[in-house]
């Protein structure tokens, strides 16, 4: 038996397909939502869901939550002296869902389709798959959460072309996907997101407001008190959906406090979070090369999308009234279950071809001439982010120095123009005949499929010798600490300090634009940065000022075109 599973940051669900419909499976407590929480009790027993949450309220150091944010890393959680990775903790949640499904359905459940945030990278997807395997499940497919939601919303049911923006704000992650349906094909055009933004962060804002209002130092609070404040803040946040004022009343360090908060002051404190929501929306529309007018529907997904301020923000920005008639907590699991029906080729459901995109740019490290000398450590994009997969692309490179005997291809994932700021996911080396610099050519071919497998083939054109590796991200040659640090920096530019603030600003702006851009725009920005850096190292003050003005004007124009052209 195959089931569909929404493995969420805050809650998880399992569903199955029968008689042309998706059906949610209740857990052992008769509830549809199972909290993604794990605890270890005094008997060294693993607790999952509501019971783990309750136990953790009394023994917070024995509880783990929001560990989905650490998928694909070696970060560990210590519970009652036992260390677990996020992958292992997720396997406990999946095993619990599997057992609930078997009890409800009365048969063995051995296969699953599991959803992940669209912006999960290869490493995080593989970690999710391994978690399923640890739980005793064959994971037949990893499906993007927004795609699953689009299926549950009936995108494509009327057999007409539709372009849809799926806004997925869950408990701990945020995704935006632009999908297009036409002739039984649902194609992902662009994805963007923030793996560290969700409803938990909005709750944390209200918690911080309460702590500030009662004039208590958070460092003086124990874990149990912090968890109680967080729980009350969560209730108050939900109450804002119906009330313009909420009250948080509770004892803190033997003192009773009763504080009132208005929706206006709360929304003001949440403005930085709303601005973080804006960025992925703009990025996805830019990458899809469309305008707001090209969007036919906006679908809201994820429990945090229930917040009125979020719905108003999306409505104002997108200039359309968003759809949220399917329960935002269950739409992903329902979509996974419908995908199970498609996999089984059930006659009562129309088979749909799903295409995905590569969430991050894949490339390698190269040497570039910066106008004064050849500089190593530059990033050469081969498969750009949001390229529809499966895809295969080839890039020719040449030897960098005389009598070079070997070429080492560093396979990188990320958006920074400098290789060191991107994630190293593999390496392949090949010998080349000795020859003058630039005479030996090497073809590098990247092939990326729907199962997130990257095949890298390197061929020396003069000898036709080939080397091939398949990168599944099971292991990494860099330390786990370095891998985690680089993952955190994938969306942020590592700034190179400059003595002159104005010059530093120009380079920083250029690097930011480079990460946002794709295709030919990247080449223009890369060349402009290199030209300016060359003037900085060789030019006079007057030449630097002229170059700075010229470069800044170019970047401002490109920035203005992006903002006005796509988001006005």
Coordinates of C-alpha atoms in Angstrom, one line a residue:
X1 CA 0.0 0.0 0.0
X2 CA 1.3 3.5 -0.9
X3 CA 0.4 6.6 1.1
X4 CA 1.1 10.3 0.7
X5 CA 2.9 12.1 3.5
X6 CA 3.3 15.8 4.3
X7 CA 6.4 15.9 6.6
X8 CA 6.0 19.4 8.0
X9 CA 8.0 21.6 10.3
X10 CA 5.2 22.0 12.8
X11 CA 2.8 19.2 11.9
X12 CA 2.7 16.2 9.7
X13 CA -0.1 14.3 8.0
X14 CA -0.6 11.1 6.1
X15 CA -3.3 10.4 3.4
X16 CA -4.3 7.7 0.9
X17 CA -6.1 7.6 -2.4
X18 CA -9.4 5.6 -2.9
X19 CA -12.4 5.9 -5.2
X20 CA -11.1 9.0 -7.0
X21 CA -10.5 11.0 -3.8
X22 CA -7.8 11.8 -1.3
X23 CA -8.6 10.7 2.3
X24 CA -6.8 11.9 5.4
X25 CA -5.8 9.2 8.0
X26 CA -6.3 10.0 11.7
X27 CA -3.5 9.3 14.1
X28 CA -3.7 7.2 17.2
X29 CA -5.4 10.1 19.0
X30 CA -8.0 10.5 16.3
X31 CA -6.5 13.7 15.0
X32 CA -5.5 14.5 11.5
X33 CA -2.4 16.6 12.5
X34 CA 0.5 14.9 14.2
X35 CA 2.9 17.5 15.7
X36 CA 6.4 17.1 14.3
X37 CA 7.8 16.7 17.8
X38 CA 10.0 14.0 19.4
X39 CA 10.8 13.4 23.0
X40 CA 12.7 10.7 25.0
X41 CA 11.2 9.8 28.4
X42 CA 12.8 8.5 31.5
X43 CA 12.4 4.9 30.2
X44 CA 14.4 5.8 27.1
X45 CA 11.3 5.5 25.0
X46 CA 10.8 7.6 21.9
X47 CA 7.6 9.7 22.0
X48 CA 6.2 11.3 18.9
X49 CA 3.4 13.9 18.3
X50 CA 1.0 15.2 20.9
X51 CA 2.4 13.0 23.6
X52 CA 5.9 14.1 22.9
X53 CA 4.7 17.7 23.0
X54 CA 3.1 17.2 26.3
X55 CA 6.1 15.5 27.8
X56 CA 8.4 18.1 26.5
X57 CA 6.4 20.8 28.2
X58 CA 7.6 19.4 31.5
X59 CA 10.9 18.2 30.3
X60 CA 11.9 20.7 27.6
X61 CA 15.5 19.4 27.4
X62 CA 14.2 16.0 26.4
X63 CA 12.2 17.4 23.4
X64 CA 13.1 18.3 19.8
X65 CA 10.9 20.4 17.5
X66 CA 11.4 22.3 14.2
X67 CA 14.2 19.9 13.3
X68 CA 13.1 19.9 9.7
X69 CA 15.1 23.1 9.3
X70 CA 18.2 21.1 10.0
X71 CA 17.5 18.4 7.4
X72 CA 20.6 17.6 5.4
X73 CA 23.0 18.8 8.1
X74 CA 24.9 16.9 10.8
X75 CA 23.5 19.2 13.5
X76 CA 22.4 17.0 16.5
X77 CA 19.8 17.1 19.2
X78 CA 20.6 15.7 22.6
X79 CA 17.6 14.1 24.3
X80 CA 18.1 12.3 27.6
X81 CA 21.8 11.6 26.8
X82 CA 21.0 10.4 23.2
X83 CA 22.1 12.3 20.2
X84 CA 19.9 12.4 17.1
X85 CA 20.2 14.1 13.7
X86 CA 17.2 15.8 12.1
X87 CA 17.1 12.9 9.7
X88 CA 16.7 10.4 12.5
X89 CA 14.1 12.5 14.3
X90 CA 12.1 12.8 11.1
X91 CA 12.3 9.0 10.7
X92 CA 10.5 8.7 14.1
X93 CA 7.7 10.9 12.9
X94 CA 7.4 9.0 9.6
X95 CA 7.4 5.7 11.4
X96 CA 4.6 6.9 13.7
X97 CA 2.6 8.0 10.6
X98 CA 3.2 4.6 8.9
X99 CA 2.0 2.8 12.0
X100 CA -1.2 4.9 12.2
X101 CA -1.9 4.3 8.5
X102 CA -1.4 0.5 8.9
X103 CA -3.8 0.5 11.9
X104 CA -6.4 2.5 10.1
X105 CA -6.2 0.7 6.7
X106 CA -5.7 -2.7 8.1
X107 CA -2.8 -3.6 5.8
X108 CA 0.9 -3.1 5.5
X109 CA 2.1 0.3 4.3
X110 CA 5.5 -0.1 2.6
X111 CA 5.7 2.8 0.1
X112 CA 5.2 6.6 0.3
X113 CA 5.3 9.8 -1.7
X114 CA 6.7 12.4 0.6
X115 CA 6.6 16.2 0.1
X116 CA 9.4 18.7 0.8
X117 CA 9.7 22.5 0.5
X118 CA 10.3 23.4 -3.1
X119 CA 13.4 25.3 -2.0
X120 CA 15.0 22.2 -0.4
X121 CA 18.4 21.5 -2.0
X122 CA 19.6 18.1 -3.1
X123 CA 21.1 17.3 0.3
X124 CA 17.9 18.1 2.1
X125 CA 15.9 16.0 -0.3
X126 CA 18.2 13.0 0.1
X127 CA 18.0 13.4 3.8
X128 CA 14.2 13.2 3.6
X129 CA 14.4 10.1 1.5
X130 CA 16.8 8.4 3.9
X131 CA 14.5 9.3 6.8
X132 CA 11.6 7.5 5.0
X133 CA 13.8 4.5 4.5
X134 CA 14.8 4.5 8.2
X135 CA 11.1 4.4 8.9
X136 CA 10.7 1.3 6.8
X137 CA 9.2 3.0 3.7
X138 CA 10.2 2.8 0.1
X139 CA 10.1 6.5 -1.0
X140 CA 9.0 6.3 -4.6
X141 CA 9.0 10.0 -5.1
X142 CA 9.9 13.3 -3.4
X143 CA 7.3 15.9 -4.5
X144 CA 7.5 19.7 -4.0
X145 CA 4.9 20.9 -1.5
X146 CA 3.5 23.7 -3.7
X147 CA 3.1 21.2 -6.6
X148 CA 1.2 18.9 -4.3
X149 CA -1.0 21.8 -3.1
X150 CA -1.8 22.8 -6.7
X151 CA -3.0 19.3 -7.4
X152 CA -5.3 19.3 -4.4
X153 CA -6.7 22.7 -5.5
X154 CA -7.7 21.1 -8.8
X155 CA -5.3 23.1 -11.0
X156 CA -5.9 21.6 -14.5
X157 CA -9.3 20.1 -13.7
X158 CA -11.0 22.3 -16.3
X159 CA -8.3 21.3 -18.9
X160 CA -7.4 24.9 -19.7
X161 CA -4.1 26.7 -19.5
X162 CA -3.4 28.2 -16.1
X163 CA -0.5 30.0 -14.6
X164 CA -0.5 29.7 -10.8
X165 CA 1.5 31.2 -8.0
X166 CA 1.5 28.9 -5.0
X167 CA 2.3 30.8 -1.7
X168 CA 3.3 28.2 0.9
X169 CA 4.0 29.6 4.4
X170 CA 4.2 26.7 6.9
X171 CA 5.4 26.5 10.4
X172 CA 9.0 26.8 9.6
X173 CA 9.6 27.2 5.9
X174 CA 8.3 29.4 3.1
X175 CA 8.1 28.6 -0.5
X176 CA 6.9 30.3 -3.7
X177 CA 6.3 28.4 -6.9
X178 CA 5.1 29.5 -10.2
X179 CA 3.4 26.6 -12.1
X180 CA 1.8 26.4 -15.5
X181 CA -0.7 23.8 -16.5
X182 CA -1.5 22.9 -20.1
X183 CA -2.5 19.7 -21.9
X184 CA -2.1 17.4 -18.8
X185 CA 1.4 18.8 -18.1
X186 CA 2.1 20.7 -14.9
X187 CA 5.3 22.5 -15.3
X188 CA 7.2 24.4 -12.6
X189 CA 8.6 27.6 -14.1
X190 CA 10.3 29.0 -11.0
X191 CA 10.8 28.5 -7.3
X192 CA 12.1 30.6 -4.5
X193 CA 11.9 30.6 -0.7
X194 CA 13.3 30.9 2.7
X195 CA 13.9 27.7 4.7
X196 CA 14.1 29.6 8.0
X197 CA 10.8 31.6 7.8
X198 CA 7.4 30.4 8.9
X199 CA 4.6 30.7 11.5
X200 CA 7.0 29.9 14.3
X201 CA 8.8 33.2 13.6
X202 CA 5.5 35.2 13.8
X203 CA 4.8 33.5 17.2
X204 CA 8.3 34.4 18.3
X205 CA 7.6 38.1 17.6
X206 CA 4.6 38.1 20.0
X207 CA 6.7 36.2 22.6
X208 CA 9.4 38.8 22.4
X209 CA 6.8 41.6 22.7
X210 CA 5.5 40.0 25.9
X211 CA 8.9 39.5 27.5
X212 CA 9.8 43.1 26.6
X213 CA 6.6 44.5 28.1
X214 CA 7.0 42.7 31.4
X215 CA 10.6 43.9 31.7
X216 CA 12.1 40.5 32.2
X217 CA 15.5 39.3 30.9
X218 CA 15.0 36.2 28.7
X219 CA 18.3 34.8 29.9
X220 CA 16.8 34.6 33.4
X221 CA 14.0 32.4 32.2
X222 CA 14.2 28.6 32.4
X223 CA 13.2 26.4 29.4
X224 CA 9.8 25.4 30.9
X225 CA 8.8 29.1 31.4
X226 CA 10.0 30.0 27.9
X227 CA 7.9 27.2 26.4
X228 CA 4.9 28.3 28.4
X229 CA 5.3 31.9 27.1
X230 CA 5.7 30.6 23.6
X231 CA 2.5 28.5 23.9
X232 CA 0.5 31.5 25.2
X233 CA 1.9 33.6 22.4
X234 CA 0.8 31.0 19.8
X235 CA -2.7 31.1 21.2
X236 CA -2.7 34.9 21.1
X237 CA -1.5 34.9 17.5
X238 CA -4.3 32.7 16.5
X239 CA -6.8 34.9 18.4
X240 CA -5.7 37.8 16.2
X241 CA -7.6 36.2 13.4
X242 CA -10.9 37.2 15.1
X243 CA -9.9 39.9 17.5
X244 CA -8.2 43.3 17.3
X245 CA -6.9 42.9 20.8
X246 CA -5.5 39.9 22.7
X247 CA -4.4 39.4 26.3
X248 CA -1.5 37.2 27.5
X249 CA -2.0 36.5 31.2
X250 CA 0.4 34.1 33.1
X251 CA 2.8 33.7 36.0
X252 CA 6.4 34.4 35.2
X253 CA 8.9 33.8 38.0
X254 CA 6.1 33.8 40.6
X255 CA 4.7 37.1 39.4
X256 CA 1.4 37.4 37.6
X257 CA 1.3 39.5 34.4
X258 CA -1.6 40.4 32.2
X259 CA -0.6 42.3 29.1
X260 CA -2.8 43.5 26.2
X261 CA -1.6 43.7 22.6
X262 CA -3.3 45.3 19.6
X263 CA -3.3 44.0 16.1
X264 CA -1.7 47.3 14.9
X265 CA 1.3 47.1 17.2
X266 CA 1.7 43.4 16.4
X267 CA 1.6 43.9 12.7
X268 CA 4.1 46.8 13.0
X269 CA 6.6 44.4 14.8
X270 CA 6.0 41.8 12.0
X271 CA 6.9 44.1 9.1
X272 CA 10.5 42.7 8.8
X273 CA 9.0 39.2 8.4
X274 CA 6.5 40.5 5.8
X275 CA 9.4 42.0 3.9
X276 CA 11.2 38.7 3.9
X277 CA 8.1 37.2 2.3
X278 CA 8.2 39.8 -0.5
X279 CA 11.7 38.8 -1.6
X280 CA 11.0 35.2 -2.8
X281 CA 7.8 36.3 -4.5
X282 CA 9.7 38.9 -6.5
X283 CA 12.6 36.6 -7.2
X284 CA 10.3 33.8 -8.6
X285 CA 8.4 36.2 -10.9
X286 CA 11.7 37.6 -12.2
X287 CA 13.1 34.1 -12.8
X288 CA 9.9 33.0 -14.6
X289 CA 10.3 36.0 -16.9
X290 CA 6.7 37.1 -16.4
X291 CA 4.8 40.0 -14.8
X292 CA 2.1 40.1 -12.2
X293 CA -0.6 40.4 -14.9
X294 CA 0.4 36.9 -16.2
X295 CA -0.6 35.2 -13.0
X296 CA -4.1 33.6 -13.3
X297 CA -4.4 32.4 -9.7
X298 CA -2.7 32.7 -6.3
X299 CA -3.1 29.8 -4.0
X300 CA -2.4 30.1 -0.2
X301 CA -1.0 27.0 1.5
X302 CA 0.4 26.3 4.9
X303 CA -1.1 27.0 8.4
X304 CA 0.6 30.4 8.7
X305 CA -1.2 31.6 5.6
X306 CA -4.3 31.8 7.7
X307 CA -3.1 35.0 9.4
X308 CA -5.1 38.0 8.1
X309 CA -2.0 40.2 7.8
X310 CA -0.4 37.6 5.6
X311 CA -3.5 37.3 3.4
X312 CA -3.8 41.1 3.1
X313 CA -0.1 41.4 2.3
X314 CA -0.4 38.8 -0.5
X315 CA -3.6 40.4 -1.9
X316 CA -2.1 43.9 -1.9
X317 CA 1.2 42.7 -3.5
X318 CA -0.3 40.3 -6.1
X319 CA -3.4 42.5 -6.9
X320 CA -5.7 39.4 -6.9
X321 CA -7.8 37.8 -4.3
X322 CA -6.0 34.6 -3.3
X323 CA -7.6 31.2 -3.1
X324 CA -7.7 29.4 0.3
X325 CA -10.8 27.3 0.2
X326 CA -8.8 24.1 0.7
X327 CA -7.6 23.6 4.3
X328 CA -4.1 25.1 4.2
X329 CA -3.0 22.5 6.8
X330 CA -4.1 19.5 4.7
X331 CA -3.8 20.5 1.1
X332 CA -0.2 19.2 0.7
X333 CA -1.0 15.7 2.1
X334 CA -4.1 15.5 -0.1
X335 CA -2.0 16.4 -3.1
X336 CA 0.5 13.7 -2.2
X337 CA -2.4 11.2 -2.0
X338 CA -3.7 12.2 -5.4
X339 CA -0.2 11.8 -6.8
X340 CA -0.4 8.2 -5.4
X341 CA -3.5 7.7 -7.5
X342 CA -1.7 9.0 -10.6
X343 CA 1.2 6.7 -9.9
X344 CA -1.2 3.8 -9.7
X345 CA -2.8 5.0 -13.0
X346 CA -6.2 5.0 -11.4
X347 CA -8.8 5.5 -14.1
X348 CA -10.8 7.9 -11.9
X349 CA -8.1 10.5 -11.9
X350 CA -6.5 12.1 -14.9
X351 CA -2.8 11.3 -15.2
X352 CA -0.7 14.4 -15.0
X353 CA 2.9 14.8 -16.1
X354 CA 4.8 16.8 -13.5
X355 CA 8.0 18.7 -14.3
X356 CA 10.3 20.2 -11.7
X357 CA 13.1 22.7 -11.8
X358 CA 16.6 22.7 -10.4
X359 CA 16.3 24.9 -7.2
X360 CA 19.9 26.1 -7.1
X361 CA 22.5 26.9 -9.8
X362 CA 25.0 24.1 -10.5
X363 CA 28.4 24.9 -11.9
X364 CA 32.2 24.6 -11.3
X365 CA 35.2 26.7 -10.3
X366 CA 37.2 28.4 -13.0
X367 CA 40.0 31.0 -13.5
X368 CA 39.0 34.4 -15.0
X369 CA 41.1 37.4 -16.2
X370 CA 40.2 40.4 -14.0
X371 CA 41.9 43.0 -16.3
X372 CA 45.2 42.8 -14.5
X373 CA 45.9 39.1 -13.9
X374 CA 44.2 35.8 -13.9
X375 CA 42.3 35.1 -10.8
X376 CA 41.2 31.7 -9.6
X377 CA 38.1 30.9 -7.6
X378 CA 35.3 32.2 -9.9
X379 CA 32.0 30.4 -10.3
X380 CA 31.0 29.2 -13.8
X381 CA 27.2 28.4 -13.9
X382 CA 26.4 25.4 -16.1
X383 CA 22.8 24.6 -15.1
X384 CA 21.1 27.8 -14.0
X385 CA 18.6 27.8 -11.1
X386 CA 14.9 27.2 -12.1
X387 CA 16.0 25.3 -15.2
X388 CA 13.3 22.7 -16.0
X389 CA 14.5 19.2 -15.3
X390 CA 15.5 16.6 -16.5
X391 CA 18.3 18.6 -18.3
X392 CA 21.7 18.1 -19.7
X393 CA 24.1 21.0 -20.4
X394 CA 27.7 21.1 -21.6
X395 CA 30.5 23.7 -21.0
X396 CA 33.9 23.7 -22.6
X397 CA 36.9 24.9 -20.5
X398 CA 40.6 25.0 -21.2
X399 CA 43.9 24.3 -19.4
X400 CA 44.9 27.2 -17.2
X401 CA 48.7 27.0 -17.4
X402 CA 51.6 25.5 -19.4
X403 CA 52.3 21.7 -19.1
X404 CA 49.2 21.2 -17.0
X405 CA 48.8 17.4 -16.3
X406 CA 45.5 17.3 -14.5
X407 CA 42.2 19.1 -14.4
X408 CA 40.2 19.0 -11.2
X409 CA 36.5 19.9 -11.6
X410 CA 34.9 21.1 -8.4
X411 CA 31.1 20.6 -8.6
X412 CA 29.4 23.5 -6.9
X413 CA 25.9 24.5 -6.0
X414 CA 24.8 28.1 -5.2
X415 CA 24.4 31.6 -6.5
X416 CA 27.5 33.5 -5.5
X417 CA 30.0 34.6 -8.2
X418 CA 32.9 33.4 -6.1
X419 CA 33.3 29.6 -5.8
X420 CA 34.3 29.7 -2.1
X421 CA 30.8 31.0 -1.1
X422 CA 29.0 28.1 -2.8
X423 CA 28.5 24.6 -1.6
X424 CA 31.0 22.0 -2.8
X425 CA 29.0 18.8 -3.6
X426 CA 31.6 16.7 -5.4
X427 CA 34.9 16.6 -7.4
X428 CA 36.2 14.7 -10.4
X429 CA 39.8 14.8 -11.7
X430 CA 41.1 13.8 -15.2
X431 CA 44.6 13.7 -16.7
X432 CA 45.4 15.9 -19.7
X433 CA 48.4 15.8 -22.1
X434 CA 51.1 18.4 -21.4
X435 CA 50.7 21.3 -23.8
X436 CA 50.9 25.1 -23.8
X437 CA 48.2 26.9 -21.7
X438 CA 44.8 27.0 -23.4
X439 CA 45.5 24.3 -26.0
X440 CA 43.8 21.4 -24.3
X441 CA 40.0 21.6 -24.2
X442 CA 37.8 19.7 -21.7
X443 CA 34.0 19.3 -22.0
X444 CA 32.1 19.3 -18.8
X445 CA 28.6 17.9 -19.0
X446 CA 26.1 18.2 -16.2
X447 CA 22.9 16.0 -16.3
X448 CA 20.3 16.5 -13.6
X449 CA 17.2 14.3 -13.4
X450 CA 13.8 14.4 -11.5
X451 CA 15.2 12.3 -8.7
X452 CA 17.8 14.9 -7.8
X453 CA 20.7 12.9 -9.2
X454 CA 23.5 14.9 -10.8
X455 CA 25.7 13.1 -13.3
X456 CA 29.0 14.9 -14.1
X457 CA 31.0 13.8 -17.2
X458 CA 34.4 15.2 -18.0
X459 CA 36.0 14.5 -21.4
X460 CA 39.4 15.5 -22.7
X461 CA 38.7 16.3 -26.4
X462 CA 42.2 15.5 -27.7
X463 CA 42.3 12.0 -26.2
X464 CA 38.6 11.3 -25.7
X465 CA 39.3 10.0 -22.3
X466 CA 36.2 10.4 -20.0
X467 CA 35.5 10.3 -16.3
X468 CA 32.0 10.2 -14.9
X469 CA 30.6 10.5 -11.4
X470 CA 27.0 10.5 -10.0
X471 CA 26.5 12.8 -7.1
X472 CA 23.8 11.8 -4.7
X473 CA 25.1 13.9 -1.8
X474 CA 25.3 10.9 0.4
X475 CA 28.7 12.1 1.5
X476 CA 30.7 15.3 1.4
X477 CA 34.4 15.8 1.3
X478 CA 34.2 19.0 3.3
X479 CA 33.5 18.8 7.0
X480 CA 29.9 18.9 8.2
X481 CA 30.5 22.1 10.0
X482 CA 31.7 23.7 6.8
X483 CA 28.8 22.3 4.8
X484 CA 26.3 23.7 7.3
X485 CA 28.0 27.1 7.3
X486 CA 27.9 27.2 3.5
X487 CA 24.3 26.1 3.3
X488 CA 23.4 29.0 5.5
X489 CA 25.3 31.4 3.2
X490 CA 23.8 30.2 -0.1
X491 CA 21.4 33.1 -0.2
X492 CA 23.7 35.7 1.2
X493 CA 26.8 37.3 -0.2
X494 CA 30.1 36.9 1.5
X495 CA 31.4 40.5 1.6
X496 CA 35.0 41.3 0.9
X497 CA 35.9 44.2 3.1
X498 CA 37.1 47.4 1.5
X499 CA 38.6 50.5 3.0
X500 CA 36.5 52.8 1.0
X501 CA 32.8 52.5 1.8
X502 CA 31.6 53.8 -1.5
X503 CA 33.6 51.3 -3.4
X504 CA 32.5 48.5 -1.0
X505 CA 28.9 49.4 -1.7
X506 CA 29.3 49.1 -5.5
X507 CA 30.8 45.7 -5.2
X508 CA 28.3 44.5 -2.7
X509 CA 25.4 45.7 -4.9
X510 CA 26.9 44.0 -7.9
X511 CA 27.3 40.7 -6.0
X512 CA 23.7 40.9 -4.8
X513 CA 22.4 41.6 -8.4
X514 CA 24.5 38.7 -9.7
X515 CA 22.8 36.3 -7.3
X516 CA 19.4 37.5 -8.4
X517 CA 20.2 37.4 -12.1
X518 CA 20.4 34.6 -14.6
X519 CA 21.7 34.1 -18.1
X520 CA 23.3 37.0 -20.0
X521 CA 22.7 39.5 -17.1
X522 CA 25.1 37.5 -15.0
X523 CA 27.8 37.9 -17.6
X524 CA 27.2 41.7 -17.7
X525 CA 27.4 42.0 -14.0
X526 CA 30.4 39.7 -13.6
X527 CA 32.3 41.8 -16.2
X528 CA 31.4 45.1 -14.6
X529 CA 32.5 43.9 -11.2
X530 CA 35.8 42.6 -12.6
X531 CA 36.4 45.9 -14.5
X532 CA 35.8 47.9 -11.4
X533 CA 38.0 45.8 -9.2
X534 CA 40.8 46.2 -11.8
X535 CA 40.5 50.0 -11.7
X536 CA 40.5 49.8 -7.9
X537 CA 43.8 48.0 -7.9
X538 CA 45.5 50.0 -10.6
X539 CA 43.8 53.4 -11.1
X540 CA 44.1 56.9 -9.6
X541 CA 41.5 58.4 -7.4
X542 CA 39.9 60.2 -10.3
X543 CA 39.8 57.0 -12.4
X544 CA 38.2 55.1 -9.5
X545 CA 35.6 57.8 -9.0
X546 CA 34.7 57.7 -12.7
X547 CA 34.6 53.9 -12.8
X548 CA 32.5 53.8 -9.6
X549 CA 29.9 56.2 -11.0
X550 CA 29.8 54.3 -14.3
X551 CA 29.4 51.0 -12.6
X552 CA 26.9 52.2 -10.1
X553 CA 24.7 53.7 -12.9
X554 CA 24.7 50.3 -14.6
X555 CA 23.7 48.5 -11.5
X556 CA 21.0 51.0 -10.6
X557 CA 19.5 50.7 -14.1
X558 CA 19.5 46.9 -13.8
X559 CA 18.0 47.0 -10.3
X560 CA 15.3 49.5 -11.5
X561 CA 14.4 47.4 -14.5
X562 CA 13.9 44.4 -12.2
X563 CA 11.7 46.2 -9.8
X564 CA 9.6 48.3 -12.1
X565 CA 9.5 45.8 -15.0
X566 CA 8.2 42.9 -13.0
X567 CA 6.7 44.1 -9.7
X568 CA 4.9 47.4 -10.4

